[in-house]
Amino acid sequence: MSMRTLPLVFINLGGEMLYILDQRLQTQNTADDNTQKVMNDIIATMFSKAFMEELLKPQDLYSNRALRTVLTRLAHASIMRLNPASMDRLYELMVMAFKYQLLLCPRPRDLLIISYNHIDAIREFVRDTPSVLNQVDETHRKIIEVYTPLSDGEFQLLRQTLLIFLQDMHVRVSLFLKDKVQNPNGRFALSTTGPVPHGTEVPGLIRMFSSNGKEWKRWEFPTGGSYTSSIRVGSFERFGDRVTRIGTNMYSVTQPEETHTSKNYSQKANSEPNPLAKEELNLLARLLGGMKVQNRNTETGFRVNLFATDQEEEEAGASGTNGDQSFQVINIQATQDVQVNTELARIAGEFTGEPEQTESPEGPSNKGDDLLAMMDELIEL
């Protein structure tokens, strides 16, 4: 498993979140000032220096549930609020869009191009806010510094790790169904036409060579598709032509109903919740720092609905209560007292197989400590 997946997951899913929120805010005719504030606040939190430095440390990819917790906190980093049903839909759209992009990725290294397309779009969202724009530029420089030296094999491992992480997600998205790139069972239908990856040849020809390296025989075979020569490579620099549109905003010209989703998981949800699920989230809260309750009494918040009507949102929330257990909301206890810390250390031992360890208040923090705390501090500023 690759230890470098988390930053790319966060940037790409965060980028998809911003695409969707921007589209919904415009659809709901939200005031321009509020829309810009929401985008600025979320992006400022997402690309804060301390948060990104922690995120870029080599570490395992979080569980789906844990990652959703972090992204939920990010989505509420401003005055905008989403109810659980809308947050479910937002997360599903983000994940399925990123999964489709991964499947379309011509070469493993092109994961960077997809990420840079997201960063380019995020940069455009805050082009009139210099302080936030500088945060995005600084993060982009760090991403280039960390990922450019990786070998093709390391990028292949990174892509494989991400595909394993997303393999059981088969949520139907109306936009994908309309474009016939997704089947009714939620699985994507990949095209057998188009350009081949850069550095490869169009399939359909077999050549045989003698021991001295001379070609002595060739014959063609049917490929079952219509392939063309590769296109030029996109820019891996901070600015430049990315060539591919994978990772750009696919909602910019869509209608509201095209952000609808319906679940169809390949694995049947267990009617009994996993007894360790709540403990896993409590452990995450401890490892990432305390999750404080936001207090924005000085600002007037507003709600964003990812459904066509409020009634549809309420029905989805009601059905979700008795439906798929994998997306039910579990309260996270993030207290910092010694007794709870000791219990969480015991639970951590169950996950890792390591003996229980206690840590003095003055001792070093665990890997990933204070990640959510950093986000909370930024939100409260």
Tab-separated table of C-alpha atoms in Angstrom:
chain	number	residue	atom	x	y	z
A	1	MET	CA	0.000	0.000	0.000
A	2	SER	CA	1.262	3.463	-0.880
A	3	MET	CA	1.935	5.901	1.985
A	4	ARG	CA	1.482	8.914	-0.312
A	5	THR	CA	-2.188	8.585	-1.248
A	6	LEU	CA	-3.841	10.805	1.369
A	7	PRO	CA	-2.818	14.247	-0.017
A	8	LEU	CA	-4.010	13.394	-3.549
A	9	VAL	CA	-7.278	11.951	-2.220
A	10	PHE	CA	-7.893	15.057	-0.157
A	11	ILE	CA	-7.089	17.505	-2.948
A	12	ASN	CA	-9.105	15.674	-5.602
A	13	LEU	CA	-12.138	14.999	-3.403
A	14	GLY	CA	-11.928	18.526	-2.049
A	15	GLY	CA	-11.832	19.864	-5.588
A	16	GLU	CA	-14.915	17.838	-6.530
A	17	MET	CA	-16.658	19.144	-3.404
A	18	LEU	CA	-15.998	22.723	-4.484
A	19	TYR	CA	-17.283	22.021	-8.007
A	20	ILE	CA	-20.553	20.650	-6.615
A	21	LEU	CA	-21.041	23.361	-4.001
A	22	ASP	CA	-20.382	26.076	-6.550
A	23	GLN	CA	-23.010	24.583	-8.855
A	24	ARG	CA	-25.583	24.209	-6.079
A	25	LEU	CA	-24.985	27.690	-4.688
A	26	GLN	CA	-25.586	29.144	-8.135
A	27	THR	CA	-28.689	26.979	-8.636
A	28	GLN	CA	-30.164	28.150	-5.327
A	29	ASN	CA	-29.473	31.792	-6.275
A	30	THR	CA	-27.351	32.342	-3.196
A	31	ALA	CA	-26.064	35.888	-2.804
A	32	ASP	CA	-22.710	36.410	-4.526
A	33	ASP	CA	-21.105	37.606	-1.289
A	34	ASN	CA	-22.188	34.459	0.533
A	35	THR	CA	-21.060	32.222	-2.312
A	36	GLN	CA	-17.622	33.817	-2.407
A	37	LYS	CA	-17.305	33.655	1.373
A	38	VAL	CA	-18.154	29.951	1.420
A	39	MET	CA	-15.599	29.172	-1.276
A	40	ASN	CA	-12.910	31.332	0.348
A	41	ASP	CA	-13.460	29.855	3.812
A	42	ILE	CA	-13.401	26.239	2.638
A	43	ILE	CA	-10.345	26.720	0.428
A	44	ALA	CA	-8.481	28.672	3.119
A	45	THR	CA	-9.087	25.823	5.576
A	46	MET	CA	-8.251	23.140	3.036
A	47	PHE	CA	-4.931	24.730	1.998
A	48	SER	CA	-3.730	26.087	5.318
A	49	LYS	CA	0.013	25.670	5.773
A	50	ALA	CA	-0.039	23.672	9.014
A	51	PHE	CA	-2.850	21.411	7.801
A	52	MET	CA	-1.134	20.604	4.516
A	53	GLU	CA	2.225	19.969	6.189
A	54	GLU	CA	0.541	17.384	8.412
A	55	LEU	CA	-1.336	15.888	5.474
A	56	LEU	CA	1.834	15.517	3.357
A	57	LYS	CA	3.580	13.343	5.925
A	58	PRO	CA	3.808	9.690	4.750
A	59	GLN	CA	0.859	7.853	6.289
A	60	ASP	CA	-1.738	5.190	5.570
A	61	LEU	CA	-4.911	6.102	3.746
A	62	TYR	CA	-7.846	6.583	6.131
A	63	SER	CA	-10.919	4.360	6.078
A	64	ASN	CA	-13.888	5.524	4.015
A	65	ARG	CA	-15.776	6.477	7.150
A	66	ALA	CA	-12.838	8.392	8.606
A	67	LEU	CA	-12.190	10.280	5.372
A	68	ARG	CA	-15.847	11.250	5.205
A	69	THR	CA	-15.575	12.667	8.727
A	70	VAL	CA	-12.696	14.928	7.705
A	71	LEU	CA	-14.484	16.086	4.535
A	72	THR	CA	-17.696	16.747	6.462
A	73	ARG	CA	-15.747	19.040	8.765
A	74	LEU	CA	-14.259	20.761	5.721
A	75	ALA	CA	-17.674	21.267	4.103
A	76	HIS	CA	-18.839	23.070	7.244
A	77	ALA	CA	-15.804	25.347	7.469
A	78	SER	CA	-17.934	28.369	6.552
A	79	ILE	CA	-21.415	29.737	7.198
A	80	MET	CA	-22.989	27.132	4.914
A	81	ARG	CA	-24.656	24.074	6.443
A	82	LEU	CA	-25.631	20.707	4.959
A	83	ASN	CA	-27.983	18.266	6.644
A	84	PRO	CA	-26.889	14.583	6.823
A	85	ALA	CA	-28.847	13.552	3.701
A	86	SER	CA	-27.262	16.303	1.583
A	87	MET	CA	-23.826	15.493	3.007
A	88	ASP	CA	-24.334	11.842	2.024
A	89	ARG	CA	-25.154	12.890	-1.524
A	90	LEU	CA	-22.224	15.299	-1.657
A	91	TYR	CA	-19.781	12.607	-0.543
A	92	GLU	CA	-21.164	10.082	-3.024
A	93	LEU	CA	-20.808	12.527	-5.913
A	94	MET	CA	-17.255	13.392	-4.883
A	95	VAL	CA	-16.159	9.777	-4.563
A	96	MET	CA	-17.784	8.526	-7.785
A	97	ALA	CA	-16.363	11.411	-9.816
A	98	PHE	CA	-12.864	10.729	-8.506
A	99	LYS	CA	-13.245	6.995	-9.111
A	100	TYR	CA	-14.217	7.627	-12.733
A	101	GLN	CA	-11.214	9.912	-13.167
A	102	LEU	CA	-8.923	7.220	-11.774
A	103	LEU	CA	-10.300	4.688	-14.250
A	104	LEU	CA	-9.819	7.102	-17.155
A	105	CYS	CA	-6.272	7.974	-16.107
A	106	PRO	CA	-4.062	6.981	-19.100
A	107	ARG	CA	-0.890	6.449	-17.057
A	108	PRO	CA	-0.407	6.212	-13.277
A	109	ARG	CA	1.749	9.364	-13.332
A	110	ASP	CA	-1.142	11.260	-14.898
A	111	LEU	CA	-2.737	11.219	-11.451
A	112	LEU	CA	-0.726	14.395	-10.979
A	113	ILE	CA	-2.331	15.970	-14.046
A	114	ILE	CA	-5.784	15.190	-12.633
A	115	SER	CA	-4.781	16.728	-9.297
A	116	TYR	CA	-3.323	19.791	-11.030
A	117	ASN	CA	-6.577	20.283	-12.952
A	118	HIS	CA	-8.381	20.416	-9.621
A	119	ILE	CA	-5.826	22.842	-8.181
A	120	ASP	CA	-6.049	25.049	-11.280
A	121	ALA	CA	-9.835	25.268	-10.865
A	122	ILE	CA	-9.530	25.961	-7.124
A	123	ARG	CA	-7.028	28.722	-7.906
A	124	GLU	CA	-9.624	30.287	-10.197
A	125	PHE	CA	-12.250	30.236	-7.418
A	126	VAL	CA	-10.052	32.466	-5.216
A	127	ARG	CA	-8.341	34.560	-7.881
A	128	ASP	CA	-9.662	37.752	-6.214
A	129	THR	CA	-8.467	36.773	-2.719
A	130	PRO	CA	-4.651	37.085	-2.725
A	131	SER	CA	-4.064	35.600	0.731
A	132	VAL	CA	-5.951	32.382	-0.082
A	133	LEU	CA	-4.487	32.281	-3.578
A	134	ASN	CA	-0.996	32.283	-2.054
A	135	GLN	CA	-1.967	29.299	0.123
A	136	VAL	CA	-3.073	27.352	-2.963
A	137	ASP	CA	0.142	28.232	-4.830
A	138	GLU	CA	2.303	27.183	-1.882
A	139	THR	CA	0.509	23.843	-1.612
A	140	HIS	CA	0.940	23.292	-5.357
A	141	ARG	CA	4.690	23.848	-5.000
A	142	LYS	CA	4.845	21.307	-2.176
A	143	ILE	CA	2.862	18.742	-4.176
A	144	ILE	CA	5.307	19.128	-7.084
A	145	GLU	CA	8.255	18.795	-4.714
A	146	VAL	CA	6.904	15.637	-3.056
A	147	TYR	CA	5.487	13.749	-6.055
A	148	THR	CA	7.682	14.646	-9.030
A	149	PRO	CA	10.625	12.451	-7.874
A	150	LEU	CA	8.428	9.330	-7.513
A	151	SER	CA	9.050	6.506	-9.973
A	152	ASP	CA	6.463	5.049	-12.342
A	153	GLY	CA	6.278	1.988	-10.085
A	154	GLU	CA	5.446	4.154	-7.076
A	155	PHE	CA	2.685	5.892	-9.031
A	156	GLN	CA	1.309	2.505	-10.074
A	157	LEU	CA	1.202	1.444	-6.411
A	158	LEU	CA	-0.483	4.736	-5.535
A	159	ARG	CA	-3.157	4.247	-8.214
A	160	GLN	CA	-3.704	0.633	-7.168
A	161	THR	CA	-4.144	1.699	-3.526
A	162	LEU	CA	-6.764	4.247	-4.536
A	163	LEU	CA	-8.673	1.778	-6.731
A	164	ILE	CA	-8.760	-0.769	-3.893
A	165	PHE	CA	-10.065	1.952	-1.596
A	166	LEU	CA	-12.905	2.789	-4.019
A	167	GLN	CA	-13.655	-0.648	-5.452
A	168	ASP	CA	-16.870	-1.284	-3.468
A	169	MET	CA	-18.439	2.096	-4.232
A	170	HIS	CA	-21.047	1.714	-6.992
A	171	VAL	CA	-23.343	4.706	-6.531
A	172	ARG	CA	-25.388	5.584	-9.604
A	173	VAL	CA	-24.957	9.190	-10.721
A	174	SER	CA	-27.523	10.649	-13.115
A	175	LEU	CA	-24.892	12.564	-15.091
A	176	PHE	CA	-22.868	9.395	-15.730
A	177	LEU	CA	-25.979	7.375	-16.560
A	178	LYS	CA	-27.114	10.043	-19.018
A	179	ASP	CA	-23.729	10.004	-20.769
A	180	LYS	CA	-23.835	6.166	-20.822
A	181	VAL	CA	-20.497	5.864	-19.035
A	182	GLN	CA	-22.137	4.088	-16.096
A	183	ASN	CA	-24.277	0.966	-16.112
A	184	PRO	CA	-27.525	0.615	-14.114
A	185	ASN	CA	-25.647	-1.499	-11.549
A	186	GLY	CA	-23.380	1.456	-10.785
A	187	ARG	CA	-20.265	0.108	-12.518
A	188	PHE	CA	-18.483	2.252	-15.081
A	189	ALA	CA	-18.363	1.331	-18.775
A	190	LEU	CA	-14.951	2.254	-20.160
A	191	SER	CA	-14.540	3.114	-23.816
A	192	THR	CA	-12.419	1.009	-26.182
A	193	THR	CA	-11.679	3.939	-28.444
A	194	GLY	CA	-9.435	6.976	-28.328
A	195	PRO	CA	-5.734	7.744	-27.951
A	196	VAL	CA	-3.411	5.294	-26.229
A	197	PRO	CA	-1.263	6.411	-23.264
A	198	HIS	CA	1.828	8.436	-24.083
A	199	GLY	CA	4.835	6.234	-24.792
A	200	THR	CA	2.800	3.265	-26.036
A	201	GLU	CA	1.904	2.064	-29.520
A	202	VAL	CA	-1.514	1.508	-31.022
A	203	PRO	CA	-2.407	-2.176	-30.416
A	204	GLY	CA	-3.116	-4.575	-33.273
A	205	LEU	CA	0.355	-5.535	-34.487
A	206	ILE	CA	2.586	-8.447	-33.417
A	207	ARG	CA	6.243	-8.424	-34.454
A	208	MET	CA	8.772	-11.206	-34.054
A	209	PHE	CA	12.546	-10.680	-33.990
A	210	SER	CA	15.458	-12.985	-34.595
A	211	SER	CA	18.287	-13.548	-32.123
A	212	ASN	CA	20.336	-10.784	-33.752
A	213	GLY	CA	17.511	-8.260	-33.306
A	214	LYS	CA	16.170	-8.193	-36.857
A	215	GLU	CA	12.452	-8.277	-37.439
A	216	TRP	CA	11.531	-11.354	-39.498
A	217	LYS	CA	7.758	-11.619	-39.122
A	218	ARG	CA	4.730	-9.498	-38.326
A	219	TRP	CA	1.003	-9.949	-38.363
A	220	GLU	CA	-2.056	-8.009	-37.262
A	221	PHE	CA	-4.880	-8.998	-34.956
A	222	PRO	CA	-8.303	-7.454	-34.173
A	223	THR	CA	-8.231	-5.301	-31.045
A	224	GLY	CA	-11.959	-4.986	-30.457
A	225	GLY	CA	-11.625	-1.205	-30.350
A	226	SER	CA	-10.637	1.848	-32.338
A	227	TYR	CA	-7.408	3.312	-30.975
A	228	THR	CA	-5.346	6.251	-32.147
A	229	SER	CA	-1.823	7.463	-31.472
A	230	SER	CA	-1.129	9.099	-28.137
A	231	ILE	CA	-1.547	12.822	-27.676
A	232	ARG	CA	1.146	15.070	-26.265
A	233	VAL	CA	1.911	15.021	-22.551
A	234	GLY	CA	0.286	17.648	-20.370
A	235	SER	CA	2.311	20.089	-18.301
A	236	PHE	CA	3.467	18.913	-14.867
A	237	GLU	CA	4.545	22.429	-13.905
A	238	ARG	CA	2.618	24.824	-11.693
A	239	PHE	CA	1.169	26.559	-14.733
A	240	GLY	CA	0.700	25.169	-18.225
A	241	ASP	CA	-1.570	23.257	-20.578
A	242	ARG	CA	-2.698	20.033	-18.886
A	243	VAL	CA	-4.003	18.747	-22.281
A	244	THR	CA	-6.531	16.373	-20.684
A	245	ARG	CA	-9.826	17.552	-19.237
A	246	ILE	CA	-9.938	14.768	-16.653
A	247	GLY	CA	-10.324	16.468	-13.295
A	248	THR	CA	-11.934	19.658	-14.595
A	249	ASN	CA	-15.388	20.846	-13.538
A	250	MET	CA	-17.981	18.588	-15.158
A	251	TYR	CA	-20.864	20.375	-13.374
A	252	SER	CA	-20.272	23.784	-14.954
A	253	VAL	CA	-22.840	23.133	-17.701
A	254	THR	CA	-25.087	20.557	-16.019
A	255	GLN	CA	-28.595	20.873	-14.646
A	256	PRO	CA	-29.420	20.413	-10.929
A	257	GLU	CA	-31.049	17.021	-11.463
A	258	GLU	CA	-27.798	15.684	-12.880
A	259	THR	CA	-26.253	15.669	-9.415
A	260	HIS	CA	-28.725	13.017	-8.273
A	261	THR	CA	-27.409	9.725	-6.947
A	262	SER	CA	-28.763	6.351	-5.885
A	263	LYS	CA	-26.889	3.712	-3.983
A	264	ASN	CA	-26.111	0.229	-5.269
A	265	TYR	CA	-23.293	-1.265	-3.226
A	266	SER	CA	-21.719	-4.509	-4.330
A	267	GLN	CA	-21.653	-5.763	-0.768
A	268	LYS	CA	-24.948	-6.013	1.094
A	269	ALA	CA	-25.002	-3.810	4.169
A	270	ASN	CA	-25.027	-5.697	7.439
A	271	SER	CA	-28.259	-5.104	9.331
A	272	GLU	CA	-26.242	-5.013	12.549
A	273	PRO	CA	-23.805	-2.098	12.818
A	274	ASN	CA	-20.156	-2.986	13.280
A	275	PRO	CA	-19.493	-2.769	17.057
A	276	LEU	CA	-16.053	-1.324	16.368
A	277	ALA	CA	-17.328	1.387	14.004
A	278	LYS	CA	-17.995	3.936	16.715
A	279	GLU	CA	-14.722	3.129	18.435
A	280	GLU	CA	-12.885	3.555	15.128
A	281	LEU	CA	-14.294	7.059	14.763
A	282	ASN	CA	-13.517	7.911	18.365
A	283	LEU	CA	-9.978	6.695	17.769
A	284	LEU	CA	-9.732	8.871	14.676
A	285	ALA	CA	-10.883	11.883	16.666
A	286	ARG	CA	-8.132	11.207	19.227
A	287	LEU	CA	-5.440	10.688	16.598
A	288	LEU	CA	-6.406	13.784	14.658
A	289	GLY	CA	-7.029	15.997	17.667
A	290	GLY	CA	-10.221	17.203	19.360
A	291	MET	CA	-13.194	18.132	17.208
A	292	LYS	CA	-14.673	21.300	18.680
A	293	VAL	CA	-18.190	22.551	18.073
A	294	GLN	CA	-18.234	25.579	15.849
A	295	ASN	CA	-19.551	28.814	17.290
A	296	ARG	CA	-20.456	31.348	14.631
A	297	ASN	CA	-22.992	33.429	16.485
A	298	THR	CA	-21.674	36.577	14.819
A	299	GLU	CA	-22.589	35.362	11.336
A	300	THR	CA	-25.836	34.348	9.706
A	301	GLY	CA	-25.612	30.876	8.245
A	302	PHE	CA	-27.603	29.359	5.411
A	303	ARG	CA	-28.410	25.843	4.309
A	304	VAL	CA	-27.491	24.250	0.990
A	305	ASN	CA	-29.688	21.477	-0.372
A	306	LEU	CA	-28.220	18.922	-2.798
A	307	PHE	CA	-31.692	17.670	-3.670
A	308	ALA	CA	-34.219	19.197	-6.064
A	309	THR	CA	-36.693	20.007	-3.265
A	310	ASP	CA	-36.736	20.147	0.539
A	311	GLN	CA	-39.297	17.344	0.566
A	312	GLU	CA	-36.967	15.056	-1.392
A	313	GLU	CA	-34.163	15.857	1.040
A	314	GLU	CA	-36.360	15.035	4.039
A	315	GLU	CA	-37.477	11.746	2.456
A	316	ALA	CA	-33.865	10.789	1.752
A	317	GLY	CA	-32.934	11.561	5.333
A	318	ALA	CA	-35.833	9.503	6.656
A	319	SER	CA	-35.058	6.516	4.430
A	320	GLY	CA	-31.382	6.731	5.353
A	321	THR	CA	-32.249	6.222	9.016
A	322	ASN	CA	-33.391	2.672	8.382
A	323	GLY	CA	-31.358	1.998	5.271
A	324	ASP	CA	-27.690	1.624	4.532
A	325	GLN	CA	-25.789	1.418	7.795
A	326	SER	CA	-22.538	2.420	6.175
A	327	PHE	CA	-23.616	6.066	5.949
A	328	GLN	CA	-25.437	6.523	9.250
A	329	VAL	CA	-24.155	9.340	11.409
A	330	ILE	CA	-22.251	8.291	14.509
A	331	ASN	CA	-21.456	10.836	17.170
A	332	ILE	CA	-17.766	11.236	17.843
A	333	GLN	CA	-16.546	11.727	21.381
A	334	ALA	CA	-13.295	13.647	21.284
A	335	THR	CA	-12.620	14.370	24.937
A	336	GLN	CA	-9.020	14.586	26.029
A	337	ASP	CA	-9.096	13.176	29.587
A	338	VAL	CA	-6.615	10.516	30.639
A	339	GLN	CA	-9.203	7.768	31.136
A	340	VAL	CA	-10.551	8.126	27.575
A	341	ASN	CA	-7.035	8.307	26.128
A	342	THR	CA	-6.128	5.050	27.859
A	343	GLU	CA	-9.241	3.338	26.493
A	344	LEU	CA	-8.517	4.619	22.980
A	345	ALA	CA	-4.952	3.326	23.243
A	346	ARG	CA	-6.389	-0.109	24.048
A	347	ILE	CA	-8.685	0.086	20.995
A	348	ALA	CA	-5.746	1.159	18.833
A	349	GLY	CA	-3.960	-1.974	19.921
A	350	GLU	CA	-6.886	-4.072	18.696
A	351	PHE	CA	-6.643	-2.483	15.221
A	352	THR	CA	-2.873	-2.762	14.902
A	353	GLY	CA	-2.153	-5.859	16.966
A	354	GLU	CA	0.290	-3.870	19.082
A	355	PRO	CA	0.327	-3.908	22.887
A	356	GLU	CA	-1.370	-1.073	24.727
A	357	GLN	CA	0.830	1.941	25.236
A	358	THR	CA	0.287	4.935	27.429
A	359	GLU	CA	1.664	8.341	26.752
A	360	SER	CA	2.396	11.107	29.211
A	361	PRO	CA	0.923	14.541	28.542
A	362	GLU	CA	4.406	15.805	27.823
A	363	GLY	CA	5.302	12.927	25.490
A	364	PRO	CA	5.398	13.063	21.702
A	365	SER	CA	2.121	13.041	19.779
A	366	ASN	CA	0.965	10.178	17.551
A	367	LYS	CA	1.203	10.238	13.748
A	368	GLY	CA	-1.559	12.462	12.371
A	369	ASP	CA	-2.201	14.156	15.716
A	370	ASP	CA	-3.935	17.562	15.591
A	371	LEU	CA	-5.048	17.306	11.942
A	372	LEU	CA	-8.696	18.023	12.673
A	373	ALA	CA	-7.710	20.298	15.553
A	374	MET	CA	-5.790	22.431	13.059
A	375	MET	CA	-8.873	22.601	10.864
A	376	ASP	CA	-11.070	23.550	13.827
A	377	GLU	CA	-8.708	26.311	14.868
A	378	LEU	CA	-8.772	27.726	11.343
A	379	ILE	CA	-12.566	27.536	11.236
A	380	GLU	CA	-12.865	29.421	14.528
A	381	LEU	CA	-10.596	32.273	13.393
